[in-house]
XYZ file of C-alpha atoms in Angstrom:
741
model
C 20.146 89.083 128.051
C 18.769 86.115 126.169
C 20.931 84.756 123.392
C 20.441 86.799 120.244
C 19.924 84.861 117.031
C 21.853 85.488 113.821
C 20.321 86.160 110.415
C 19.816 82.863 108.575
C 20.216 84.165 105.005
C 21.899 87.548 105.422
C 21.568 90.082 102.606
C 24.851 91.897 103.374
C 27.584 92.230 105.994
C 27.947 94.852 108.705
C 31.420 95.313 110.183
C 31.747 97.174 113.462
C 34.835 98.292 115.329
C 35.195 98.459 119.088
C 37.951 98.523 121.709
C 36.723 95.645 123.891
C 37.949 97.570 126.926
C 34.927 99.689 127.933
C 32.638 98.049 130.453
C 29.705 97.657 130.348
C 29.521 98.521 126.655
C 32.292 96.380 125.174
C 34.289 93.854 127.193
C 35.368 90.213 127.359
C 33.971 87.400 129.443
C 36.673 84.787 129.015
C 37.196 84.646 125.258
C 33.725 85.994 124.443
C 33.272 89.652 123.484
C 30.077 91.030 124.974
C 28.543 94.216 126.375
C 25.686 96.634 125.739
C 27.103 97.945 122.430
C 27.780 94.431 121.177
C 24.253 93.180 121.938
C 22.731 96.324 120.470
C 24.549 95.745 117.168
C 23.620 92.055 117.225
C 19.931 93.022 117.446
C 20.419 95.654 114.719
C 22.061 93.086 112.409
C 19.191 90.631 113.024
C 16.639 93.362 112.263
C 18.518 94.304 109.055
C 19.005 90.649 108.085
C 22.758 91.170 107.922
C 25.819 89.203 108.984
C 27.657 90.898 111.828
C 31.495 91.028 111.915
C 33.141 92.514 115.019
C 36.740 93.753 114.918
C 38.649 94.898 117.980
C 41.093 97.814 117.641
C 43.264 99.794 119.966
C 41.856 103.242 120.567
C 44.467 104.832 118.303
C 43.395 102.727 115.312
C 39.638 102.705 115.589
C 39.038 106.086 113.893
C 41.402 105.158 111.045
C 39.491 101.898 110.603
C 36.251 103.774 110.091
C 37.738 106.511 107.889
C 39.421 103.958 105.627
C 36.294 101.820 105.244
C 37.651 98.830 107.151
C 34.595 99.008 109.441
C 31.083 100.340 108.823
C 30.346 101.464 112.373
C 32.280 102.384 115.504
C 30.805 101.589 118.877
C 32.523 104.094 121.130
C 31.999 107.108 123.352
C 33.272 109.771 120.962
C 32.540 113.428 121.538
C 30.706 115.058 118.622
C 32.523 118.096 117.237
C 32.059 120.088 114.052
C 35.406 118.950 112.613
C 34.683 115.296 113.353
C 31.233 115.584 111.790
C 32.880 116.695 108.538
C 34.789 113.404 108.356
C 32.337 110.800 109.685
C 28.652 110.486 110.543
C 27.392 110.284 114.138
C 24.214 108.682 115.380
C 21.989 110.361 117.924
C 23.603 109.708 121.327
C 21.784 106.863 123.041
C 23.648 107.106 126.319
C 25.267 109.990 128.130
C 28.344 108.966 130.088
C 29.236 110.833 133.208
C 32.925 111.213 133.956
C 34.010 110.677 137.542
C 37.308 110.861 139.372
C 38.416 107.647 141.023
C 40.319 107.864 144.324
C 41.811 104.870 146.048
C 40.293 103.945 149.412
C 43.469 103.580 151.459
C 41.720 101.776 154.263
C 40.114 99.289 151.938
C 43.386 98.864 150.058
C 45.223 98.195 153.300
C 42.604 95.657 154.323
C 42.733 93.970 150.934
C 46.493 93.791 151.075
C 46.624 92.415 154.580
C 47.240 88.887 153.265
C 50.699 87.406 152.731
C 52.693 88.010 149.553
C 52.064 84.467 148.343
C 48.327 84.850 148.946
C 48.263 88.111 146.937
C 50.325 86.488 144.179
C 48.020 83.474 144.112
C 44.961 85.726 143.910
C 46.444 87.744 141.027
C 47.389 84.549 139.211
C 43.859 83.164 139.632
C 42.269 86.354 138.282
C 44.671 86.609 135.334
C 44.821 83.003 134.170
C 42.169 80.796 135.833
C 39.011 82.833 136.146
C 36.818 82.694 133.040
C 39.547 80.523 131.451
C 41.560 83.650 130.668
C 44.612 81.508 130.001
C 42.980 80.715 126.671
C 43.003 84.416 125.873
C 46.727 84.538 126.702
C 47.409 81.385 124.695
C 45.535 82.626 121.632
C 47.369 85.946 121.827
C 50.700 84.146 122.165
C 50.020 81.985 119.101
C 49.093 85.060 117.068
C 52.288 86.833 118.192
C 54.439 83.836 117.300
C 52.709 83.413 113.948
C 53.304 87.036 112.994
C 56.874 87.123 114.337
C 58.171 83.904 112.781
C 56.455 84.304 109.415
C 57.643 87.918 109.268
C 61.120 86.739 110.180
C 61.071 84.101 107.448
C 59.765 86.312 104.645
C 61.704 89.319 105.918
C 64.953 87.356 105.750
C 64.281 86.357 102.142
C 63.296 89.908 101.191
C 66.273 91.307 103.092
C 68.655 89.035 101.223
C 67.248 90.212 97.899
C 67.310 93.828 99.040
C 70.950 93.455 100.082
C 71.845 92.194 96.597
C 70.060 95.188 95.070
C 71.908 97.600 97.368
C 75.272 96.053 96.453
C 74.546 96.144 92.729
C 77.043 98.121 90.659
C 74.184 99.507 88.578
C 72.988 102.775 90.056
C 69.541 102.329 88.527
C 69.159 99.376 90.898
C 71.206 100.339 93.960
C 69.990 103.946 94.296
C 66.235 103.104 94.533
C 67.021 100.225 96.897
C 69.029 102.502 99.179
C 66.316 105.163 99.009
C 63.686 102.611 100.029
C 65.781 101.522 103.013
C 66.329 105.094 104.163
C 62.606 105.785 103.809
C 61.622 102.732 105.838
C 64.217 103.482 108.533
C 62.932 107.042 108.854
C 59.253 106.124 109.327
C 57.995 104.786 112.697
C 56.941 101.168 112.503
C 53.427 101.971 113.730
C 52.958 104.433 110.869
C 54.169 101.799 108.379
C 51.735 99.244 109.791
C 48.737 101.575 109.765
C 49.583 102.998 106.318
C 49.749 99.554 104.740
C 46.576 98.386 106.477
C 44.401 101.482 106.228
C 45.708 102.974 102.953
C 47.437 100.418 100.734
C 45.013 97.587 101.536
C 42.053 99.765 102.501
C 39.738 98.204 99.932
C 41.266 94.734 100.140
C 39.552 91.763 101.736
C 42.921 90.506 102.954
C 42.853 89.748 106.681
C 44.659 91.756 109.331
C 47.180 89.029 110.180
C 48.495 88.604 106.593
C 48.800 92.398 106.317
C 50.654 92.529 109.633
C 53.015 89.797 108.405
C 53.620 91.766 105.198
C 54.264 94.989 107.121
C 56.709 93.456 109.578
C 58.390 91.513 106.773
C 59.179 94.815 105.037
C 60.382 96.390 108.284
C 62.524 93.362 109.109
C 63.823 93.098 105.525
C 65.372 96.563 105.783
C 67.147 95.584 109.000
C 68.295 92.254 107.527
C 69.650 93.940 104.389
C 71.704 96.295 106.541
C 73.020 93.423 108.662
C 73.862 91.269 105.633
C 75.579 94.180 103.937
C 77.697 94.715 107.049
C 78.558 91.017 107.236
C 79.483 90.763 103.558
C 81.596 93.917 103.793
C 83.486 92.376 106.711
C 84.883 89.702 104.365
C 87.990 91.163 102.761
C 88.073 91.843 99.043
C 91.172 89.663 98.895
C 89.108 86.579 99.784
C 86.848 87.218 96.804
C 89.807 87.844 94.515
C 91.465 84.610 95.627
C 88.270 82.712 94.884
C 87.965 84.344 91.463
C 91.636 83.566 90.732
C 90.960 79.880 91.434
C 88.193 79.929 88.818
C 85.012 80.397 90.868
C 82.227 82.449 89.364
C 80.544 85.198 91.395
C 77.785 82.894 92.638
C 80.255 80.205 93.713
C 82.439 82.801 95.415
C 79.477 84.082 97.380
C 78.136 80.667 98.387
C 81.424 78.967 99.281
C 83.667 81.819 100.440
C 81.850 85.042 101.296
C 78.597 83.908 102.895
C 80.077 81.228 105.217
C 82.372 83.899 106.671
C 79.795 86.702 106.644
C 77.254 84.593 108.556
C 79.539 84.572 111.599
C 79.283 88.368 111.717
C 75.604 88.403 110.777
C 74.087 86.015 113.334
C 74.693 88.077 116.521
C 73.096 91.155 114.922
C 70.339 89.100 113.311
C 69.448 87.554 116.653
C 69.080 90.945 118.327
C 67.074 92.352 115.413
C 64.684 89.389 115.413
C 64.037 89.726 119.144
C 63.387 93.438 118.656
C 60.939 92.645 115.857
C 59.190 90.063 118.049
C 58.653 92.710 120.717
C 57.573 95.236 118.099
C 54.610 93.056 117.146
C 52.896 94.383 120.282
C 51.573 97.281 118.134
C 49.373 95.038 115.986
C 46.397 95.793 118.244
C 46.002 98.981 116.201
C 44.779 96.928 113.220
C 42.325 94.577 114.860
C 44.640 91.752 115.905
C 44.424 90.231 119.342
C 48.046 89.446 120.123
C 49.744 88.711 123.431
C 49.917 92.350 124.505
C 46.287 92.944 123.591
C 45.256 89.896 125.617
C 47.064 91.354 128.633
C 45.261 94.688 128.155
C 41.886 92.938 128.013
C 42.595 91.045 131.235
C 43.739 94.220 132.993
C 40.535 95.979 131.935
C 38.526 93.214 133.573
C 40.515 92.674 136.750
C 41.896 96.148 137.437
C 45.103 94.342 138.305
C 47.536 97.118 137.482
C 50.755 95.142 137.261
C 50.353 91.361 137.304
C 49.020 90.961 133.718
C 51.781 93.302 132.552
C 54.412 91.317 134.396
C 52.998 88.029 133.106
C 53.112 89.346 129.523
C 56.666 90.610 130.039
C 57.757 87.230 131.411
C 56.305 85.419 128.387
C 58.079 87.807 125.995
C 61.286 87.313 127.961
C 61.038 83.527 127.784
C 60.405 83.609 124.031
C 63.324 85.991 123.517
C 65.585 83.853 125.684
C 64.628 80.720 123.734
C 65.356 82.449 120.408
C 68.661 83.813 121.729
C 69.669 80.373 122.966
C 68.725 78.654 119.694
C 70.593 81.156 117.511
C 73.503 81.045 119.944
C 73.775 77.296 119.444
C 73.803 77.848 115.694
C 76.601 80.399 116.155
C 78.652 77.884 118.116
C 78.078 75.249 115.451
C 79.256 77.589 112.694
C 82.308 78.900 114.539
C 85.191 76.970 112.942
C 87.347 77.152 116.054
C 84.708 75.352 118.108
C 84.321 72.448 115.722
C 86.128 69.174 116.391
C 89.333 68.865 114.353
C 88.253 66.090 112.043
C 88.960 65.045 108.493
C 86.629 66.528 105.865
C 83.434 64.552 105.326
C 83.711 61.737 102.855
C 87.465 61.177 103.127
C 89.679 58.706 104.942
C 93.174 59.142 106.334
C 95.738 59.386 103.529
C 98.076 56.376 103.190
C 100.537 58.196 100.901
C 104.277 58.088 101.649
C 105.704 60.433 104.244
C 106.964 62.863 101.605
C 106.572 63.059 97.850
C 108.765 65.603 96.190
C 107.754 67.375 93.031
C 104.538 68.675 91.567
C 102.017 66.929 89.420
C 102.802 68.935 86.298
C 106.565 68.928 86.807
C 107.641 66.160 84.370
C 106.022 67.739 81.317
C 107.251 71.194 82.251
C 110.772 69.920 82.907
C 110.825 68.126 79.577
C 109.805 71.314 77.801
C 112.512 73.264 79.604
C 115.101 70.725 78.508
C 113.818 70.963 74.960
C 114.204 74.717 75.093
C 117.768 74.354 76.319
C 118.435 72.222 73.271
C 117.416 75.127 71.081
C 113.872 74.096 70.249
C 111.135 76.751 70.149
C 108.991 76.897 73.259
C 105.203 77.231 73.148
C 103.918 80.777 73.631
C 101.398 80.871 76.511
C 100.811 84.626 76.894
C 101.002 87.537 74.450
C 100.441 91.134 75.578
C 99.957 93.904 73.015
C 99.623 97.639 73.719
C 98.196 97.026 77.184
C 97.010 100.160 78.958
C 95.337 100.619 82.321
C 94.003 103.989 83.447
C 92.669 104.863 86.900
C 91.019 108.202 87.752
C 94.242 109.549 89.282
C 96.955 107.403 87.720
C 97.990 105.445 84.632
C 100.175 102.565 85.868
C 100.285 100.822 82.481
C 100.757 102.948 79.364
C 101.912 100.600 76.608
C 103.003 97.108 77.646
C 104.073 94.648 74.946
C 105.658 91.233 75.578
C 105.169 87.481 75.397
C 105.696 84.581 77.815
C 106.695 81.088 76.764
C 106.209 77.817 78.569
C 108.811 77.087 81.227
C 109.973 80.681 81.601
C 110.428 82.121 85.083
C 109.983 85.879 84.741
C 110.506 88.247 87.651
C 109.097 91.748 87.372
C 111.077 94.433 89.201
C 110.896 98.204 89.367
C 110.025 101.116 91.635
C 106.753 101.121 93.539
C 103.795 102.442 91.585
C 105.094 101.474 88.155
C 102.364 98.941 87.377
C 103.992 95.617 88.304
C 101.080 94.266 90.354
C 98.585 95.906 87.993
C 100.116 93.922 85.128
C 99.590 90.619 86.971
C 96.034 91.582 87.944
C 95.268 92.403 84.305
C 96.692 89.035 83.237
C 94.249 87.306 85.579
C 91.518 89.852 84.736
C 91.077 90.914 88.341
C 91.488 94.326 86.725
C 89.912 95.200 83.387
C 92.422 96.712 80.927
C 91.543 100.088 79.455
C 93.099 99.309 76.066
C 95.076 96.571 74.354
C 94.838 92.814 74.266
C 96.030 89.884 76.379
C 96.078 86.481 74.708
C 96.319 83.513 77.095
C 96.336 79.957 75.750
C 95.313 81.406 72.378
C 92.267 83.309 73.707
C 91.954 87.077 74.087
C 90.804 87.518 77.678
C 89.941 91.178 77.055
C 86.972 90.152 74.923
C 83.631 89.935 76.725
C 82.695 86.486 75.439
C 85.863 84.812 76.745
C 85.279 82.304 79.546
C 87.546 83.814 82.211
C 86.890 81.083 84.752
C 88.282 78.432 82.385
C 91.442 80.517 81.856
C 91.881 81.181 85.571
C 91.686 77.496 86.407
C 94.854 77.021 84.369
C 96.579 80.207 85.556
C 96.887 80.305 89.336
C 97.688 83.392 91.381
C 99.405 83.741 94.763
C 98.743 87.002 96.590
C 100.875 89.208 98.765
C 98.406 88.938 101.672
C 97.837 85.142 101.335
C 94.009 85.397 101.140
C 93.392 81.964 102.645
C 89.756 81.185 103.402
C 89.481 81.733 107.147
C 86.428 79.490 107.690
C 88.148 76.391 106.276
C 90.976 74.252 107.581
C 94.232 74.186 105.640
C 93.398 70.938 103.883
C 89.874 72.189 103.094
C 91.384 75.342 101.583
C 93.368 73.190 99.187
C 90.503 70.778 98.420
C 87.801 73.395 97.807
C 88.493 74.329 94.180
C 89.455 70.862 92.851
C 86.308 69.221 94.266
C 83.859 71.951 93.239
C 85.404 73.155 89.971
C 87.240 70.105 88.614
C 84.747 67.588 90.038
C 87.620 65.707 91.608
C 86.535 62.949 94.036
C 86.961 64.062 97.636
C 89.317 61.241 98.549
C 91.552 61.975 95.583
C 91.494 65.713 96.323
C 92.348 65.050 99.963
C 95.287 62.799 99.144
C 96.599 65.313 96.625
C 96.236 68.099 99.218
C 98.204 66.101 101.792
C 100.867 65.389 99.162
C 101.205 69.091 98.391
C 101.326 69.975 102.075
C 104.089 67.432 102.588
C 105.975 68.963 99.705
C 105.844 72.424 101.295
C 106.577 70.946 104.720
C 103.191 71.587 106.342
C 101.405 68.224 106.427
C 101.122 68.414 110.232
C 99.086 71.636 109.851
C 96.377 70.054 107.676
C 93.621 70.429 110.278
C 94.670 73.849 111.533
C 92.926 77.070 110.559
C 94.751 79.897 108.739
C 94.905 82.215 111.761
C 96.898 79.552 113.591
C 99.771 79.720 111.076
C 102.677 82.126 110.680
C 102.947 84.355 107.632
C 105.472 82.121 105.894
C 103.334 79.055 106.518
C 100.246 80.807 105.160
C 102.053 81.727 101.967
C 103.265 78.148 101.478
C 99.684 76.942 101.924
C 98.539 79.540 99.371
C 101.062 78.121 96.893
C 99.871 74.571 97.596
C 96.245 75.692 97.102
C 97.162 77.147 93.708
C 99.084 74.026 92.688
C 96.124 71.802 93.582
C 94.374 73.074 90.431
C 97.353 71.824 88.378
C 97.879 75.195 86.626
C 100.103 75.763 83.614
C 101.086 79.262 84.798
C 101.423 80.765 88.271
C 101.401 84.494 88.992
C 103.119 85.611 92.219
C 102.204 89.111 93.403
C 105.007 90.104 95.810
C 104.755 86.772 97.670
C 107.279 87.720 100.376
C 106.638 91.434 100.952
C 104.151 90.850 103.798
C 106.431 88.411 105.618
C 108.825 88.782 108.490
C 112.419 88.597 107.146
C 112.929 85.299 108.958
C 110.082 83.723 106.963
C 111.015 84.967 103.492
C 113.376 82.034 102.890
C 110.587 79.488 103.471
C 108.541 80.803 100.569
C 111.493 81.494 98.286
C 112.671 77.882 98.635
C 109.276 76.607 97.459
C 109.325 78.968 94.462
C 112.893 77.891 93.639
C 111.761 74.271 93.625
C 108.915 75.141 91.251
C 111.349 76.983 88.986
C 113.743 74.046 88.983
C 110.945 71.736 87.887
C 109.927 73.922 84.941
C 106.767 75.691 86.132
C 105.959 78.796 84.085
C 105.871 81.726 86.513
C 105.640 85.515 86.592
C 106.832 86.925 89.917
C 106.578 90.519 91.135
C 109.270 91.058 93.754
C 111.504 93.629 95.391
C 114.037 90.984 96.410
C 116.836 91.553 93.904
C 119.008 88.598 94.920
C 116.041 86.246 94.721
C 115.085 87.652 91.300
C 118.606 87.125 90.027
C 118.823 83.551 91.345
C 115.438 82.201 90.261
C 114.713 83.948 86.955
C 115.284 82.954 83.364
C 114.130 86.437 82.335
C 113.548 89.782 84.063
C 111.215 92.686 83.269
C 112.226 96.075 84.636
C 109.077 98.240 84.700
C 109.077 102.014 84.825
C 107.000 104.848 83.358
C 104.125 102.461 82.625
C 106.064 100.204 80.245
C 108.455 97.260 80.331
C 111.446 99.588 80.320
C 113.991 96.824 79.857
C 113.708 93.076 79.278
C 116.563 90.603 79.496
C 118.267 87.766 81.301
C 119.388 88.237 84.923
C 122.975 88.699 83.775
C 121.984 91.333 81.199
C 119.930 93.415 83.612
C 122.139 93.146 86.683
C 125.564 93.145 85.037
C 125.048 95.024 81.767
C 121.859 97.117 81.916
C 121.316 99.129 78.723
C 119.354 102.058 80.194
C 120.147 104.552 82.936
C 116.959 103.985 84.908
C 117.612 100.254 85.001
C 121.211 100.800 86.028
C 120.132 103.153 88.843
C 117.465 100.778 90.101
C 119.440 97.523 90.241
C 122.137 99.182 92.316
C 119.718 100.170 95.042
C 117.734 97.909 97.272
C 115.633 100.361 99.272
C 113.245 102.817 97.615
C 110.563 105.257 98.758
C 108.529 107.161 96.146
C 105.507 109.420 96.246
C 103.775 111.925 93.978
C 102.648 115.467 94.770
C 99.696 116.359 92.552
C 98.966 119.870 93.802
C 99.615 122.487 96.480
C 97.154 120.821 98.902
C 99.343 117.780 99.536
C 99.791 116.150 102.965
C 103.164 117.554 103.991
C 103.085 115.990 107.477
C 102.369 112.489 106.149
C 105.205 112.702 103.642
C 107.724 113.853 106.246
C 106.551 111.014 108.497
C 107.084 108.540 105.619
C 110.629 109.837 105.127
C 111.314 109.534 108.856
C 110.032 105.953 108.921
C 112.095 105.150 105.808
C 115.235 106.293 107.614
C 114.387 104.380 110.780
C 113.501 101.223 108.867
C 116.876 101.166 107.142
C 118.757 102.163 110.305
C 120.155 105.393 108.949
C 121.955 107.634 111.469
C 119.820 110.397 112.957
C 121.867 113.002 111.073
C 120.938 111.436 107.726
C 117.302 110.951 108.753
C 117.103 114.676 109.534
C 118.814 115.448 106.244
C 116.050 113.607 104.363
C 113.342 115.720 105.975
C 115.309 118.985 105.564
C 115.972 118.289 101.884
C 112.301 117.598 101.218
C 111.145 120.630 103.179
C 113.640 123.186 101.790
C 113.940 121.991 98.197
C 110.439 120.785 97.438
C 108.045 122.447 99.894
C 109.827 125.826 100.099
C 111.079 126.235 96.525
C 109.740 123.831 93.870
C 106.021 123.833 94.764
C 105.592 127.620 95.322
C 107.545 128.522 92.160
C 105.553 126.545 89.612
C 103.662 128.649 87.079
C 100.849 126.120 87.113
C 100.149 122.792 88.774
C 102.423 119.936 87.701
C 103.014 116.514 89.157
C 106.152 116.393 91.278
C 107.745 112.943 91.627
C 109.843 112.557 94.776
C 112.017 109.440 95.156
C 114.398 108.473 97.933
C 116.978 105.792 97.165
C 119.363 104.074 99.558
C 121.974 101.479 98.595
C 123.345 99.385 101.421
C 126.175 98.156 99.201
C 127.617 101.640 98.607
C 125.968 103.405 101.578
C 124.600 106.003 99.139
C 121.507 108.045 100.022
C 119.953 110.026 97.172
C 116.808 112.083 96.789
C 115.386 112.761 93.313
C 112.865 115.466 92.352
C 111.228 115.456 88.906
C 108.614 117.941 87.695
C 107.375 119.560 84.475
C 106.934 123.149 83.358
C 109.441 125.927 82.812
C 113.109 125.615 83.652
C 113.711 126.224 87.348
C 116.846 125.225 89.275
C 116.078 125.576 92.997
C 119.778 125.276 93.874
C 120.479 128.509 91.984
C 117.140 130.331 91.843
C 115.692 129.302 95.203
C 115.501 131.332 98.409
C 119.006 132.223 99.530
C 118.712 131.203 103.187
C 116.846 128.015 102.301
C 119.477 126.902 99.776
C 122.327 127.734 102.179
C 120.685 125.470 104.753
C 120.373 122.691 102.188
C 123.947 122.918 100.957
C 125.200 122.522 104.514
C 124.196 118.844 104.582
C 124.378 117.890 100.874
C 127.272 115.942 99.406
C 126.316 116.665 95.813
C 123.475 118.088 93.681
C 122.933 117.599 89.937
C 120.250 119.553 88.051
C 119.196 118.885 84.426
C 116.420 120.216 82.196
C 115.385 118.223 79.118
C 112.133 118.127 77.137
C 110.436 120.553 79.559
C 111.242 118.184 82.416
C 113.139 119.396 85.505
C 115.273 116.850 87.335
C 117.267 117.404 90.512
C 119.269 114.617 92.178
C 120.860 115.356 95.557
C 123.210 113.096 97.498
C 122.861 113.207 101.295
């Protein structure tokens, strides 16, 4: 047909939709869309003095395009039915299409395929890429695919990061809707999301198909990214965040410098796979009038009737893109993996020229002078005051009414049975836990008040944790330098030299460029102490610093703490090591029943304790306690704990069995079933190596009930066979039974 002119000054616009895959009505010659339907509409637009816009849709999207108003006309061979006529208008059919069945001519096929494999491959390549410059069609489709994929990846990553923060919010008004949105998006097929946004949300919008596709895939990808980021962030232990907060970092600094650098190592492998999946998912954009790489392959197949080669060519291109993305992200992964980096000094620092070993800490002279002044009878400065401190959890109240004060230079060890609030007290002092009631005054400021700058307090009050909590993505020297350089604005060279000095003091200078997972437990704890000291704190809190260590490593850490004590550092230490507590302390708190039960010097508490509970505790070294809160307790787990307690302390098998029998017959068979209502039952097992005494204590409320006299006859006879002694008392509606095994 002759070339059809366009309207010079069109009065309006006509938009038509077609598939581009129906010869001779709508098909491509090279990059040009042509065919009987196309030329017919061109003539109609010229006659109507209108501008003609042609949009190509997959068959599944063409009806939706018309129904939503995205196109004015559809050029297609639709059958006219009554139901369809209710939704859209049909013209009078201008061509009747006869349907035929196509059968392959085997003889002709055999003749056509008589050439060599290379000749057939060359012919398919020529038809797919060379003829009619179809490579341009492939190239244009590839560029569209890459544009949609990479822009969706970029915006989806940003949206996903924000969505992850919303999901992790502690405010339910924020987290619940965010979670609901993610579940909704995950439950809806991506094609439905794409078509809904295009044909419903932006039905009346003039926004192009590609921007809408980018928006749709950004939302889809954002949901996946939020899930991946949430998984990565959750993989970083809570202890890492607490250690960062204890150093004085705010939440943003903790996330940027501690959490995210570690989370990214877990995120990248999943992110890479999700991005490749999203790239491949863009093949559905043909439903909304976008000619992407897959659509280009379909157009070429419709022209050549090559069943497989265009498909294979498209698959190869997708594979190459995916492989390139996988390789690029993989290189980023290798660059971020700390164990694959060269062991070099931190950027901006030079090798330290300090002496081989410098004993002492930076704050030691002042602290030592104050200690000497105190020895001379002068009043020491009060650093901490605690008044009526209470901490309540849903199922426990570890702190009921704590009142005390701490003066500069004091070394206070906190001892007591497990579960009596020792660690909770330290965590409240550093505000890692929020007290329920009471006040804590540190350096003259009440840290329980909302307006108090906690980060400023924490920078002067370091904390060393039971589980070390070193930052795994940083070398040892970088762990120590991190807070001084970022929080105290200390020059890097000065921070590095101070870090090396501290490492030399704790005997670990040769480990400066190692990573935490390359150190033993004792070495990690010494590094944790050095990291705390790098902030030059006035107070250090030690939360059971040796409990997670092998016995052979305990001495390493205790020696460092002894040196700090000797030099006058103010310290509060939670420990179960009685000998260490006695040697290092100037003062000891014995905690029990949610209060500081007794407070005194080491000599007073160990030699002349004033209260029975204190006297009983300091004589024993090994304790196991647990609480039964109702009849549905885990009997098997408790018996297993008793068995492990006996094995751990190398008790003879006869005494291990006696522990389990006593618990089963006294508590499970008699005390629990004979309570008028539910009461807490406290069960404690105590073993003293010094006197080789093994005791089991049962305490519960309610009416008076002595299981040794009122219990089941056979059960009590069994118990008495392996008991050395049993003492029952009832005071203030509290039952107490102590048996010696």
